[in-house]
């Protein structure tokens, strides 16, 4: 306590120290509540991060006065500081008190300590800056996670599209190879087709001798059994129609599965001259189609055997 001639004149002076040991700015208000005949007095100032400031407080000795030190986070108005403080002490300036603003060990709270043990006080409050930092960090982490999840989803979709594209290209290539193989085989046996022209141009019911139909139907049924295909028992279609219906259904399903145009069905029929083929050649085409459709996932060396097999069909 500073003692000088002012005490004899009815005044007392005290020195108040505020030591800010936090990385945040605070607004400090010293409120001097006087008797009703006088207005309350305020001394408001800011304390910068990691700075210490001292204020001299003068009071009249003949009046009873109540003095508070009030602290509020950040830069704010005088009214905000003394009406809604975050921390405060009721103190006596004659004690020359030193107030210290500090963070708790876990940085979650702010403490206002005093060198004098005053009883009336609010000496702790949440660390608002830490709360804001945590909220910002949480939001940033959430955005980062959402972006990573979105990128992962896009990458997953891209890989699926690439896989579908590769499978479609492979299926189209295999279909093209099978079609070309059949065309080559037909050209190699063109002389046989030439000798059978008069048979091919006749209606289907007269293309094959009556004793050849049971043998072809037997082979057809063996194919159905081999690939576990069940026909409609009530069907009244001829053997030729049954074979053509099955072949078209398999080709359409194959094209759908591999995103190919349904025109592939007609391309194959045109390439092999399907409508002019005798019944046993149609069975060979059907068998080749079934082989491609049902054994498409085998390894490359099996594909080579598949092509050799197609060469032996017709």
PDB file of C-alpha atoms in Angstrom:
ATOM      1  CA  UNK A   1       0.000   0.000   0.000  1.00  0.00           C
ATOM      2  CA  UNK A   2       1.392   3.350  -1.026  1.00  0.00           C
ATOM      3  CA  UNK A   3       1.324   5.856   1.863  1.00  0.00           C
ATOM      4  CA  UNK A   4       1.790   9.578   1.118  1.00  0.00           C
ATOM      5  CA  UNK A   5       0.179  12.932   1.785  1.00  0.00           C
ATOM      6  CA  UNK A   6      -2.986  11.910  -0.026  1.00  0.00           C
ATOM      7  CA  UNK A   7      -3.951   9.716   2.939  1.00  0.00           C
ATOM      8  CA  UNK A   8      -3.998  12.787   5.169  1.00  0.00           C
ATOM      9  CA  UNK A   9      -6.327  14.413   2.618  1.00  0.00           C
ATOM     10  CA  UNK A  10      -8.820  11.506   2.882  1.00  0.00           C
ATOM     11  CA  UNK A  11      -7.584   9.409  -0.041  1.00  0.00           C
ATOM     12  CA  UNK A  12      -6.039   5.959  -0.172  1.00  0.00           C
ATOM     13  CA  UNK A  13      -4.203   4.450  -3.107  1.00  0.00           C
ATOM     14  CA  UNK A  14      -3.544   0.855  -4.031  1.00  0.00           C
ATOM     15  CA  UNK A  15      -1.689  -0.784  -6.890  1.00  0.00           C
ATOM     16  CA  UNK A  16      -3.459  -3.563  -8.757  1.00  0.00           C
ATOM     17  CA  UNK A  17      -1.516  -5.949 -10.978  1.00  0.00           C
ATOM     18  CA  UNK A  18      -3.071  -8.205 -13.645  1.00  0.00           C
ATOM     19  CA  UNK A  19      -0.737 -10.847 -15.087  1.00  0.00           C
ATOM     20  CA  UNK A  20      -2.135 -12.553 -18.198  1.00  0.00           C
ATOM     21  CA  UNK A  21      -0.348 -15.872 -18.659  1.00  0.00           C
ATOM     22  CA  UNK A  22      -2.672 -17.147 -21.381  1.00  0.00           C
ATOM     23  CA  UNK A  23      -2.383 -16.817 -25.176  1.00  0.00           C
ATOM     24  CA  UNK A  24      -5.720 -14.956 -25.218  1.00  0.00           C
ATOM     25  CA  UNK A  25      -6.749 -11.348 -24.849  1.00  0.00           C
ATOM     26  CA  UNK A  26      -8.927 -10.326 -21.870  1.00  0.00           C
ATOM     27  CA  UNK A  27     -10.949  -7.259 -20.959  1.00  0.00           C
ATOM     28  CA  UNK A  28     -10.603  -6.148 -17.314  1.00  0.00           C
ATOM     29  CA  UNK A  29     -12.912  -3.757 -15.488  1.00  0.00           C
ATOM     30  CA  UNK A  30     -12.316  -2.395 -11.978  1.00  0.00           C
ATOM     31  CA  UNK A  31     -15.730  -1.473 -10.627  1.00  0.00           C
ATOM     32  CA  UNK A  32     -15.937   0.954  -7.699  1.00  0.00           C
ATOM     33  CA  UNK A  33     -19.404   0.833  -6.164  1.00  0.00           C
ATOM     34  CA  UNK A  34     -20.000   4.013  -4.108  1.00  0.00           C
ATOM     35  CA  UNK A  35     -22.896   5.198  -1.886  1.00  0.00           C
ATOM     36  CA  UNK A  36     -26.091   6.230  -3.635  1.00  0.00           C
ATOM     37  CA  UNK A  37     -25.169   9.905  -3.685  1.00  0.00           C
ATOM     38  CA  UNK A  38     -22.358   9.140  -6.117  1.00  0.00           C
ATOM     39  CA  UNK A  39     -22.084   7.327  -9.413  1.00  0.00           C
ATOM     40  CA  UNK A  40     -20.239   4.053  -9.588  1.00  0.00           C
ATOM     41  CA  UNK A  41     -16.845   4.381 -11.215  1.00  0.00           C
ATOM     42  CA  UNK A  42     -15.242   2.044 -13.713  1.00  0.00           C
ATOM     43  CA  UNK A  43     -11.719   1.621 -14.958  1.00  0.00           C
ATOM     44  CA  UNK A  44     -11.655  -0.665 -18.003  1.00  0.00           C
ATOM     45  CA  UNK A  45      -8.602  -1.837 -19.916  1.00  0.00           C
ATOM     46  CA  UNK A  46      -7.412  -4.736 -22.072  1.00  0.00           C
ATOM     47  CA  UNK A  47      -4.672  -7.168 -21.171  1.00  0.00           C
ATOM     48  CA  UNK A  48      -2.817  -8.656 -24.129  1.00  0.00           C
ATOM     49  CA  UNK A  49      -1.643 -12.305 -24.242  1.00  0.00           C
ATOM     50  CA  UNK A  50       1.327 -13.029 -21.982  1.00  0.00           C
ATOM     51  CA  UNK A  51       1.433  -9.421 -20.755  1.00  0.00           C
ATOM     52  CA  UNK A  52       1.278  -7.848 -17.304  1.00  0.00           C
ATOM     53  CA  UNK A  53      -0.339  -4.524 -16.501  1.00  0.00           C
ATOM     54  CA  UNK A  54      -0.599  -2.410 -13.350  1.00  0.00           C
ATOM     55  CA  UNK A  55      -3.327   0.029 -12.372  1.00  0.00           C
ATOM     56  CA  UNK A  56      -3.385   2.539  -9.524  1.00  0.00           C
ATOM     57  CA  UNK A  57      -6.704   2.675  -7.651  1.00  0.00           C
ATOM     58  CA  UNK A  58      -7.672   5.676  -5.486  1.00  0.00           C
ATOM     59  CA  UNK A  59     -10.560   5.638  -3.010  1.00  0.00           C
ATOM     60  CA  UNK A  60     -12.041   7.990  -0.451  1.00  0.00           C
ATOM     61  CA  UNK A  61     -11.397   6.960   3.119  1.00  0.00           C
ATOM     62  CA  UNK A  62     -14.563   8.518   4.507  1.00  0.00           C
ATOM     63  CA  UNK A  63     -16.937   6.495   2.314  1.00  0.00           C
ATOM     64  CA  UNK A  64     -17.612   2.790   2.426  1.00  0.00           C
ATOM     65  CA  UNK A  65     -16.845   1.466  -1.026  1.00  0.00           C
ATOM     66  CA  UNK A  66     -17.072  -1.965  -2.614  1.00  0.00           C
ATOM     67  CA  UNK A  67     -14.540  -2.716  -5.334  1.00  0.00           C
ATOM     68  CA  UNK A  68     -14.603  -5.559  -7.838  1.00  0.00           C
ATOM     69  CA  UNK A  69     -12.156  -6.738 -10.437  1.00  0.00           C
ATOM     70  CA  UNK A  70     -14.105  -8.261 -13.333  1.00  0.00           C
ATOM     71  CA  UNK A  71     -12.628 -10.122 -16.282  1.00  0.00           C
ATOM     72  CA  UNK A  72     -14.241 -11.141 -19.583  1.00  0.00           C
ATOM     73  CA  UNK A  73     -12.808 -13.157 -22.458  1.00  0.00           C
ATOM     74  CA  UNK A  74     -11.711 -11.277 -25.574  1.00  0.00           C
ATOM     75  CA  UNK A  75     -12.259  -7.657 -26.519  1.00  0.00           C
ATOM     76  CA  UNK A  76     -15.606  -6.332 -25.287  1.00  0.00           C
ATOM     77  CA  UNK A  77     -17.298  -3.159 -24.092  1.00  0.00           C
ATOM     78  CA  UNK A  78     -17.082  -1.833 -20.565  1.00  0.00           C
ATOM     79  CA  UNK A  79     -20.767  -2.546 -19.971  1.00  0.00           C
ATOM     80  CA  UNK A  80     -20.431  -6.159 -21.111  1.00  0.00           C
ATOM     81  CA  UNK A  81     -17.442  -6.641 -18.886  1.00  0.00           C
ATOM     82  CA  UNK A  82     -18.934  -5.434 -15.600  1.00  0.00           C
ATOM     83  CA  UNK A  83     -22.487  -6.737 -16.185  1.00  0.00           C
ATOM     84  CA  UNK A  84     -21.578 -10.214 -17.444  1.00  0.00           C
ATOM     85  CA  UNK A  85     -18.016 -11.105 -16.436  1.00  0.00           C
ATOM     86  CA  UNK A  86     -16.485 -14.555 -16.830  1.00  0.00           C
ATOM     87  CA  UNK A  87     -14.334 -14.130 -13.707  1.00  0.00           C
ATOM     88  CA  UNK A  88     -14.425 -11.700 -10.801  1.00  0.00           C
ATOM     89  CA  UNK A  89     -13.082 -10.877  -7.344  1.00  0.00           C
ATOM     90  CA  UNK A  90     -14.289  -8.572  -4.603  1.00  0.00           C
ATOM     91  CA  UNK A  91     -11.073  -7.079  -3.272  1.00  0.00           C
ATOM     92  CA  UNK A  92      -9.439  -4.298  -1.285  1.00  0.00           C
ATOM     93  CA  UNK A  93      -6.973  -2.207  -3.321  1.00  0.00           C
ATOM     94  CA  UNK A  94      -5.082  -1.359  -0.147  1.00  0.00           C
ATOM     95  CA  UNK A  95      -3.704  -4.918  -0.243  1.00  0.00           C
ATOM     96  CA  UNK A  96      -1.919  -4.211  -3.547  1.00  0.00           C
ATOM     97  CA  UNK A  97      -3.267  -7.496  -4.924  1.00  0.00           C
ATOM     98  CA  UNK A  98      -1.791  -9.309  -7.919  1.00  0.00           C
ATOM     99  CA  UNK A  99      -4.247 -11.216 -10.113  1.00  0.00           C
ATOM    100  CA  UNK A 100      -3.018 -13.967 -12.432  1.00  0.00           C
ATOM    101  CA  UNK A 101      -5.016 -15.305 -15.383  1.00  0.00           C
ATOM    102  CA  UNK A 102      -3.887 -18.803 -16.339  1.00  0.00           C
ATOM    103  CA  UNK A 103      -5.009 -22.000 -18.064  1.00  0.00           C
ATOM    104  CA  UNK A 104      -5.592 -25.258 -16.218  1.00  0.00           C
ATOM    105  CA  UNK A 105      -3.270 -28.172 -16.872  1.00  0.00           C
ATOM    106  CA  UNK A 106      -5.618 -29.725 -19.437  1.00  0.00           C
ATOM    107  CA  UNK A 107      -6.306 -26.294 -21.025  1.00  0.00           C
ATOM    108  CA  UNK A 108     -10.041 -26.751 -20.528  1.00  0.00           C
ATOM    109  CA  UNK A 109     -10.509 -24.113 -17.831  1.00  0.00           C
ATOM    110  CA  UNK A 110      -9.307 -20.611 -17.024  1.00  0.00           C
ATOM    111  CA  UNK A 111      -8.303 -19.720 -13.470  1.00  0.00           C
ATOM    112  CA  UNK A 112      -8.111 -16.258 -11.938  1.00  0.00           C
ATOM    113  CA  UNK A 113      -5.716 -16.487  -9.005  1.00  0.00           C
ATOM    114  CA  UNK A 114      -4.970 -13.757  -6.495  1.00  0.00           C
ATOM    115  CA  UNK A 115      -2.041 -13.134  -4.188  1.00  0.00           C
ATOM    116  CA  UNK A 116      -4.552 -12.319  -1.433  1.00  0.00           C
ATOM    117  CA  UNK A 117      -7.035 -14.916  -0.251  1.00  0.00           C
ATOM    118  CA  UNK A 118     -10.368 -13.172  -0.866  1.00  0.00           C
ATOM    119  CA  UNK A 119     -13.502 -15.191  -0.218  1.00  0.00           C
ATOM    120  CA  UNK A 120     -16.010 -13.529  -2.549  1.00  0.00           C
ATOM    121  CA  UNK A 121     -15.050 -14.491  -6.057  1.00  0.00           C
ATOM    122  CA  UNK A 122     -15.690 -16.484  -9.181  1.00  0.00           C
ATOM    123  CA  UNK A 123     -12.227 -17.742  -9.990  1.00  0.00           C
ATOM    124  CA  UNK A 124     -12.806 -20.331 -12.749  1.00  0.00           C
ATOM    125  CA  UNK A 125     -14.588 -20.448 -16.096  1.00  0.00           C
ATOM    126  CA  UNK A 126     -14.475 -22.593 -19.239  1.00  0.00           C
ATOM    127  CA  UNK A 127     -11.640 -21.982 -21.662  1.00  0.00           C
ATOM    128  CA  UNK A 128     -13.796 -20.538 -24.423  1.00  0.00           C
ATOM    129  CA  UNK A 129     -10.964 -20.347 -26.921  1.00  0.00           C
ATOM    130  CA  UNK A 130     -10.158 -24.014 -26.322  1.00  0.00           C
ATOM    131  CA  UNK A 131     -13.823 -24.899 -26.793  1.00  0.00           C
ATOM    132  CA  UNK A 132     -13.913 -22.952 -30.055  1.00  0.00           C
ATOM    133  CA  UNK A 133     -10.654 -24.538 -31.210  1.00  0.00           C
ATOM    134  CA  UNK A 134     -11.977 -28.008 -30.410  1.00  0.00           C
ATOM    135  CA  UNK A 135     -15.216 -27.273 -32.261  1.00  0.00           C
ATOM    136  CA  UNK A 136     -13.306 -26.003 -35.294  1.00  0.00           C
ATOM    137  CA  UNK A 137     -11.011 -29.018 -35.218  1.00  0.00           C
ATOM    138  CA  UNK A 138     -13.954 -31.385 -34.908  1.00  0.00           C
ATOM    139  CA  UNK A 139     -15.699 -29.725 -37.834  1.00  0.00           C
ATOM    140  CA  UNK A 140     -12.516 -29.849 -39.889  1.00  0.00           C
ATOM    141  CA  UNK A 141     -12.069 -33.532 -39.066  1.00  0.00           C
ATOM    142  CA  UNK A 142     -15.683 -34.189 -40.035  1.00  0.00           C
ATOM    143  CA  UNK A 143     -15.248 -32.406 -43.370  1.00  0.00           C
ATOM    144  CA  UNK A 144     -11.987 -34.250 -43.985  1.00  0.00           C
ATOM    145  CA  UNK A 145     -13.643 -37.592 -43.212  1.00  0.00           C
ATOM    146  CA  UNK A 146     -16.601 -36.815 -45.481  1.00  0.00           C
ATOM    147  CA  UNK A 147     -14.251 -35.830 -48.298  1.00  0.00           C
ATOM    148  CA  UNK A 148     -12.194 -39.007 -47.860  1.00  0.00           C
ATOM    149  CA  UNK A 149     -15.376 -41.073 -47.826  1.00  0.00           C
ATOM    150  CA  UNK A 150     -16.633 -39.304 -50.956  1.00  0.00           C
ATOM    151  CA  UNK A 151     -13.323 -39.844 -52.758  1.00  0.00           C
ATOM    152  CA  UNK A 152     -13.303 -43.508 -51.719  1.00  0.00           C
ATOM    153  CA  UNK A 153     -16.840 -43.921 -53.063  1.00  0.00           C
ATOM    154  CA  UNK A 154     -15.883 -42.269 -56.355  1.00  0.00           C
ATOM    155  CA  UNK A 155     -12.829 -44.516 -56.638  1.00  0.00           C
ATOM    156  CA  UNK A 156     -14.961 -47.575 -55.891  1.00  0.00           C
ATOM    157  CA  UNK A 157     -17.477 -46.586 -58.561  1.00  0.00           C
ATOM    158  CA  UNK A 158     -14.668 -45.874 -61.031  1.00  0.00           C
ATOM    159  CA  UNK A 159     -13.183 -49.336 -60.476  1.00  0.00           C
ATOM    160  CA  UNK A 160     -16.577 -50.969 -60.944  1.00  0.00           C
ATOM    161  CA  UNK A 161     -17.085 -49.066 -64.199  1.00  0.00           C
ATOM    162  CA  UNK A 162     -13.634 -50.105 -65.413  1.00  0.00           C
ATOM    163  CA  UNK A 163     -14.329 -53.726 -64.506  1.00  0.00           C
ATOM    164  CA  UNK A 164     -17.671 -53.666 -66.332  1.00  0.00           C
ATOM    165  CA  UNK A 165     -15.973 -52.082 -69.340  1.00  0.00           C
ATOM    166  CA  UNK A 166     -13.216 -54.715 -69.369  1.00  0.00           C
ATOM    167  CA  UNK A 167     -15.709 -57.556 -69.049  1.00  0.00           C
ATOM    168  CA  UNK A 168     -17.876 -56.086 -71.812  1.00  0.00           C
ATOM    169  CA  UNK A 169     -14.872 -55.695 -74.113  1.00  0.00           C
ATOM    170  CA  UNK A 170     -13.753 -59.261 -73.357  1.00  0.00           C
ATOM    171  CA  UNK A 171     -17.240 -60.618 -73.989  1.00  0.00           C
ATOM    172  CA  UNK A 172     -17.507 -58.695 -77.262  1.00  0.00           C
ATOM    173  CA  UNK A 173     -14.086 -59.989 -78.306  1.00  0.00           C
ATOM    174  CA  UNK A 174     -14.996 -63.589 -77.513  1.00  0.00           C
ATOM    175  CA  UNK A 175     -18.286 -63.269 -79.351  1.00  0.00           C
ATOM    176  CA  UNK A 176     -16.500 -61.793 -82.348  1.00  0.00           C
ATOM    177  CA  UNK A 177     -13.929 -64.606 -82.279  1.00  0.00           C
ATOM    178  CA  UNK A 178     -16.637 -67.246 -82.073  1.00  0.00           C
ATOM    179  CA  UNK A 179     -18.525 -65.661 -84.975  1.00  0.00           C
ATOM    180  CA  UNK A 180     -15.381 -65.415 -87.093  1.00  0.00           C
ATOM    181  CA  UNK A 181     -14.468 -69.014 -86.274  1.00  0.00           C
ATOM    182  CA  UNK A 182     -17.845 -70.229 -87.450  1.00  0.00           C
ATOM    183  CA  UNK A 183     -17.574 -68.159 -90.633  1.00  0.00           C
ATOM    184  CA  UNK A 184     -14.127 -69.590 -91.369  1.00  0.00           C
ATOM    185  CA  UNK A 185     -15.310 -73.105 -90.705  1.00  0.00           C
ATOM    186  CA  UNK A 186     -18.238 -72.627 -93.039  1.00  0.00           C
ATOM    187  CA  UNK A 187     -15.942 -71.281 -95.757  1.00  0.00           C
ATOM    188  CA  UNK A 188     -13.621 -74.283 -95.337  1.00  0.00           C
ATOM    189  CA  UNK A 189     -16.553 -76.567 -95.860  1.00  0.00           C
ATOM    190  CA  UNK A 190     -18.096 -74.483 -98.592  1.00  0.00           C
ATOM    191  CA  UNK A 191     -17.927 -77.357-101.005  1.00  0.00           C
ATOM    192  CA  UNK A 192     -20.108 -79.411 -98.680  1.00  0.00           C
ATOM    193  CA  UNK A 193     -22.620 -76.584 -98.507  1.00  0.00           C
ATOM    194  CA  UNK A 194     -22.524 -76.351-102.315  1.00  0.00           C
ATOM    195  CA  UNK A 195     -23.426 -80.012-102.665  1.00  0.00           C
ATOM    196  CA  UNK A 196     -26.274 -79.584-100.215  1.00  0.00           C
ATOM    197  CA  UNK A 197     -27.727 -76.396-101.762  1.00  0.00           C
ATOM    198  CA  UNK A 198     -30.780 -78.175-103.047  1.00  0.00           C
ATOM    199  CA  UNK A 199     -31.416 -79.412 -99.496  1.00  0.00           C
ATOM    200  CA  UNK A 200     -30.859 -75.998 -97.797  1.00  0.00           C
ATOM    201  CA  UNK A 201     -33.343 -74.238-100.075  1.00  0.00           C
ATOM    202  CA  UNK A 202     -36.156 -76.592 -99.212  1.00  0.00           C
ATOM    203  CA  UNK A 203     -38.521 -76.015 -96.260  1.00  0.00           C
ATOM    204  CA  UNK A 204     -37.058 -77.014 -92.916  1.00  0.00           C
ATOM    205  CA  UNK A 205     -39.289 -80.057 -92.551  1.00  0.00           C
ATOM    206  CA  UNK A 206     -37.765 -81.561 -95.735  1.00  0.00           C
ATOM    207  CA  UNK A 207     -34.118 -80.624 -95.033  1.00  0.00           C
ATOM    208  CA  UNK A 208     -33.374 -83.673 -92.965  1.00  0.00           C
ATOM    209  CA  UNK A 209     -34.406 -87.169 -93.624  1.00  0.00           C
ATOM    210  CA  UNK A 210     -36.955 -88.492 -91.225  1.00  0.00           C
ATOM    211  CA  UNK A 211     -34.506 -90.923 -89.587  1.00  0.00           C
ATOM    212  CA  UNK A 212     -31.986 -88.074 -88.856  1.00  0.00           C
ATOM    213  CA  UNK A 213     -34.372 -86.064 -86.658  1.00  0.00           C
ATOM    214  CA  UNK A 214     -34.388 -88.481 -83.683  1.00  0.00           C
ATOM    215  CA  UNK A 215     -30.585 -88.540 -83.610  1.00  0.00           C
ATOM    216  CA  UNK A 216     -30.361 -84.720 -83.635  1.00  0.00           C
ATOM    217  CA  UNK A 217     -33.083 -84.439 -80.998  1.00  0.00           C
ATOM    218  CA  UNK A 218     -31.172 -86.913 -78.844  1.00  0.00           C
ATOM    219  CA  UNK A 219     -28.024 -84.763 -79.065  1.00  0.00           C
ATOM    220  CA  UNK A 220     -30.120 -81.677 -78.352  1.00  0.00           C
ATOM    221  CA  UNK A 221     -31.541 -83.278 -75.208  1.00  0.00           C
ATOM    222  CA  UNK A 222     -28.031 -84.283 -74.139  1.00  0.00           C
ATOM    223  CA  UNK A 223     -26.970 -80.642 -74.407  1.00  0.00           C
ATOM    224  CA  UNK A 224     -29.940 -79.590 -72.289  1.00  0.00           C
ATOM    225  CA  UNK A 225     -28.995 -82.157 -69.679  1.00  0.00           C
ATOM    226  CA  UNK A 226     -25.298 -81.189 -69.752  1.00  0.00           C
ATOM    227  CA  UNK A 227     -26.043 -77.509 -69.141  1.00  0.00           C
ATOM    228  CA  UNK A 228     -29.016 -78.207 -66.840  1.00  0.00           C
ATOM    229  CA  UNK A 229     -31.564 -76.425 -69.010  1.00  0.00           C
ATOM    230  CA  UNK A 230     -35.265 -77.237 -68.610  1.00  0.00           C
ATOM    231  CA  UNK A 231     -37.734 -76.759 -71.456  1.00  0.00           C
ATOM    232  CA  UNK A 232     -41.409 -75.975 -71.212  1.00  0.00           C
ATOM    233  CA  UNK A 233     -43.112 -79.370 -71.144  1.00  0.00           C
ATOM    234  CA  UNK A 234     -46.214 -78.003 -72.881  1.00  0.00           C
ATOM    235  CA  UNK A 235     -44.273 -76.638 -75.848  1.00  0.00           C
ATOM    236  CA  UNK A 236     -45.549 -77.809 -79.233  1.00  0.00           C
ATOM    237  CA  UNK A 237     -42.707 -76.270 -81.233  1.00  0.00           C
ATOM    238  CA  UNK A 238     -40.765 -78.271 -83.756  1.00  0.00           C
ATOM    239  CA  UNK A 239     -37.224 -79.350 -82.964  1.00  0.00           C
ATOM    240  CA  UNK A 240     -35.842 -76.608 -85.235  1.00  0.00           C
ATOM    241  CA  UNK A 241     -37.930 -73.929 -83.495  1.00  0.00           C
ATOM    242  CA  UNK A 242     -36.933 -75.209 -80.048  1.00  0.00           C
ATOM    243  CA  UNK A 243     -33.260 -75.000 -80.984  1.00  0.00           C
ATOM    244  CA  UNK A 244     -33.615 -71.519 -82.458  1.00  0.00           C
ATOM    245  CA  UNK A 245     -35.627 -70.252 -79.470  1.00  0.00           C
ATOM    246  CA  UNK A 246     -33.026 -71.519 -77.002  1.00  0.00           C
ATOM    247  CA  UNK A 247     -30.156 -70.067 -79.033  1.00  0.00           C
ATOM    248  CA  UNK A 248     -31.805 -66.640 -79.245  1.00  0.00           C
ATOM    249  CA  UNK A 249     -32.605 -66.614 -75.514  1.00  0.00           C
ATOM    250  CA  UNK A 250     -29.010 -67.484 -74.630  1.00  0.00           C
ATOM    251  CA  UNK A 251     -27.624 -64.826 -76.957  1.00  0.00           C
ATOM    252  CA  UNK A 252     -29.974 -62.126 -75.666  1.00  0.00           C
ATOM    253  CA  UNK A 253     -29.083 -62.943 -72.057  1.00  0.00           C
ATOM    254  CA  UNK A 254     -25.372 -62.941 -72.948  1.00  0.00           C
ATOM    255  CA  UNK A 255     -25.676 -59.517 -74.609  1.00  0.00           C
ATOM    256  CA  UNK A 256     -27.561 -58.064 -71.627  1.00  0.00           C
ATOM    257  CA  UNK A 257     -24.990 -59.383 -69.177  1.00  0.00           C
ATOM    258  CA  UNK A 258     -22.103 -57.795 -71.057  1.00  0.00           C
ATOM    259  CA  UNK A 259     -23.825 -54.600 -72.189  1.00  0.00           C
ATOM    260  CA  UNK A 260     -23.726 -55.620 -75.837  1.00  0.00           C
ATOM    261  CA  UNK A 261     -26.217 -54.622 -78.491  1.00  0.00           C
ATOM    262  CA  UNK A 262     -28.931 -57.177 -79.199  1.00  0.00           C
ATOM    263  CA  UNK A 263     -27.958 -56.830 -82.856  1.00  0.00           C
ATOM    264  CA  UNK A 264     -25.212 -59.350 -82.055  1.00  0.00           C
ATOM    265  CA  UNK A 265     -27.915 -62.027 -82.263  1.00  0.00           C
ATOM    266  CA  UNK A 266     -28.753 -61.066 -85.825  1.00  0.00           C
ATOM    267  CA  UNK A 267     -25.080 -60.562 -86.699  1.00  0.00           C
ATOM    268  CA  UNK A 268     -24.314 -64.133 -85.684  1.00  0.00           C
ATOM    269  CA  UNK A 269     -27.296 -65.545 -87.584  1.00  0.00           C
ATOM    270  CA  UNK A 270     -26.335 -63.570 -90.668  1.00  0.00           C
ATOM    271  CA  UNK A 271     -22.667 -64.501 -90.418  1.00  0.00           C
ATOM    272  CA  UNK A 272     -23.359 -68.233 -90.398  1.00  0.00           C
ATOM    273  CA  UNK A 273     -26.319 -68.063 -92.805  1.00  0.00           C
ATOM    274  CA  UNK A 274     -28.497 -69.594 -90.127  1.00  0.00           C
ATOM    275  CA  UNK A 275     -31.743 -69.699 -92.105  1.00  0.00           C
ATOM    276  CA  UNK A 276     -30.136 -71.814 -94.838  1.00  0.00           C
ATOM    277  CA  UNK A 277     -28.333 -74.269 -92.548  1.00  0.00           C
ATOM    278  CA  UNK A 278     -29.473 -77.875 -92.258  1.00  0.00           C
ATOM    279  CA  UNK A 279     -30.669 -79.059 -88.866  1.00  0.00           C
ATOM    280  CA  UNK A 280     -27.432 -80.749 -87.802  1.00  0.00           C
ATOM    281  CA  UNK A 281     -25.440 -77.568 -88.605  1.00  0.00           C
ATOM    282  CA  UNK A 282     -27.900 -75.524 -86.560  1.00  0.00           C
ATOM    283  CA  UNK A 283     -27.252 -77.881 -83.670  1.00  0.00           C
ATOM    284  CA  UNK A 284     -23.513 -77.229 -84.081  1.00  0.00           C
ATOM    285  CA  UNK A 285     -24.093 -73.457 -83.942  1.00  0.00           C
ATOM    286  CA  UNK A 286     -26.269 -73.869 -80.831  1.00  0.00           C
ATOM    287  CA  UNK A 287     -23.617 -76.013 -79.171  1.00  0.00           C
ATOM    288  CA  UNK A 288     -20.948 -73.385 -79.913  1.00  0.00           C
ATOM    289  CA  UNK A 289     -23.144 -70.637 -78.474  1.00  0.00           C
ATOM    290  CA  UNK A 290     -23.821 -72.672 -75.323  1.00  0.00           C
ATOM    291  CA  UNK A 291     -20.124 -73.333 -74.924  1.00  0.00           C
ATOM    292  CA  UNK A 292     -19.294 -69.600 -75.126  1.00  0.00           C
ATOM    293  CA  UNK A 293     -22.133 -68.542 -72.823  1.00  0.00           C
ATOM    294  CA  UNK A 294     -21.709 -71.117 -70.072  1.00  0.00           C
ATOM    295  CA  UNK A 295     -17.910 -71.412 -70.074  1.00  0.00           C
ATOM    296  CA  UNK A 296     -16.956 -67.755 -70.575  1.00  0.00           C
ATOM    297  CA  UNK A 297     -15.134 -67.413 -67.231  1.00  0.00           C
ATOM    298  CA  UNK A 298     -12.480 -70.050 -67.850  1.00  0.00           C
ATOM    299  CA  UNK A 299      -8.759 -69.263 -68.159  1.00  0.00           C
ATOM    300  CA  UNK A 300      -7.016 -68.162 -71.370  1.00  0.00           C
ATOM    301  CA  UNK A 301      -5.697 -71.624 -72.140  1.00  0.00           C
ATOM    302  CA  UNK A 302      -9.265 -72.935 -71.945  1.00  0.00           C
ATOM    303  CA  UNK A 303     -10.347 -70.266 -74.410  1.00  0.00           C
ATOM    304  CA  UNK A 304      -7.869 -71.658 -76.890  1.00  0.00           C
ATOM    305  CA  UNK A 305      -9.388 -75.120 -76.462  1.00  0.00           C
ATOM    306  CA  UNK A 306     -12.772 -73.510 -76.905  1.00  0.00           C
ATOM    307  CA  UNK A 307     -11.757 -72.159 -80.299  1.00  0.00           C
ATOM    308  CA  UNK A 308     -10.389 -75.559 -81.305  1.00  0.00           C
ATOM    309  CA  UNK A 309     -13.669 -77.035 -80.209  1.00  0.00           C
ATOM    310  CA  UNK A 310     -15.635 -74.562 -82.339  1.00  0.00           C
ATOM    311  CA  UNK A 311     -13.589 -75.577 -85.377  1.00  0.00           C
ATOM    312  CA  UNK A 312     -14.745 -79.162 -84.895  1.00  0.00           C
ATOM    313  CA  UNK A 313     -18.418 -78.308 -84.505  1.00  0.00           C
ATOM    314  CA  UNK A 314     -19.444 -77.835 -88.116  1.00  0.00           C
TER     315      UNK A 314
END
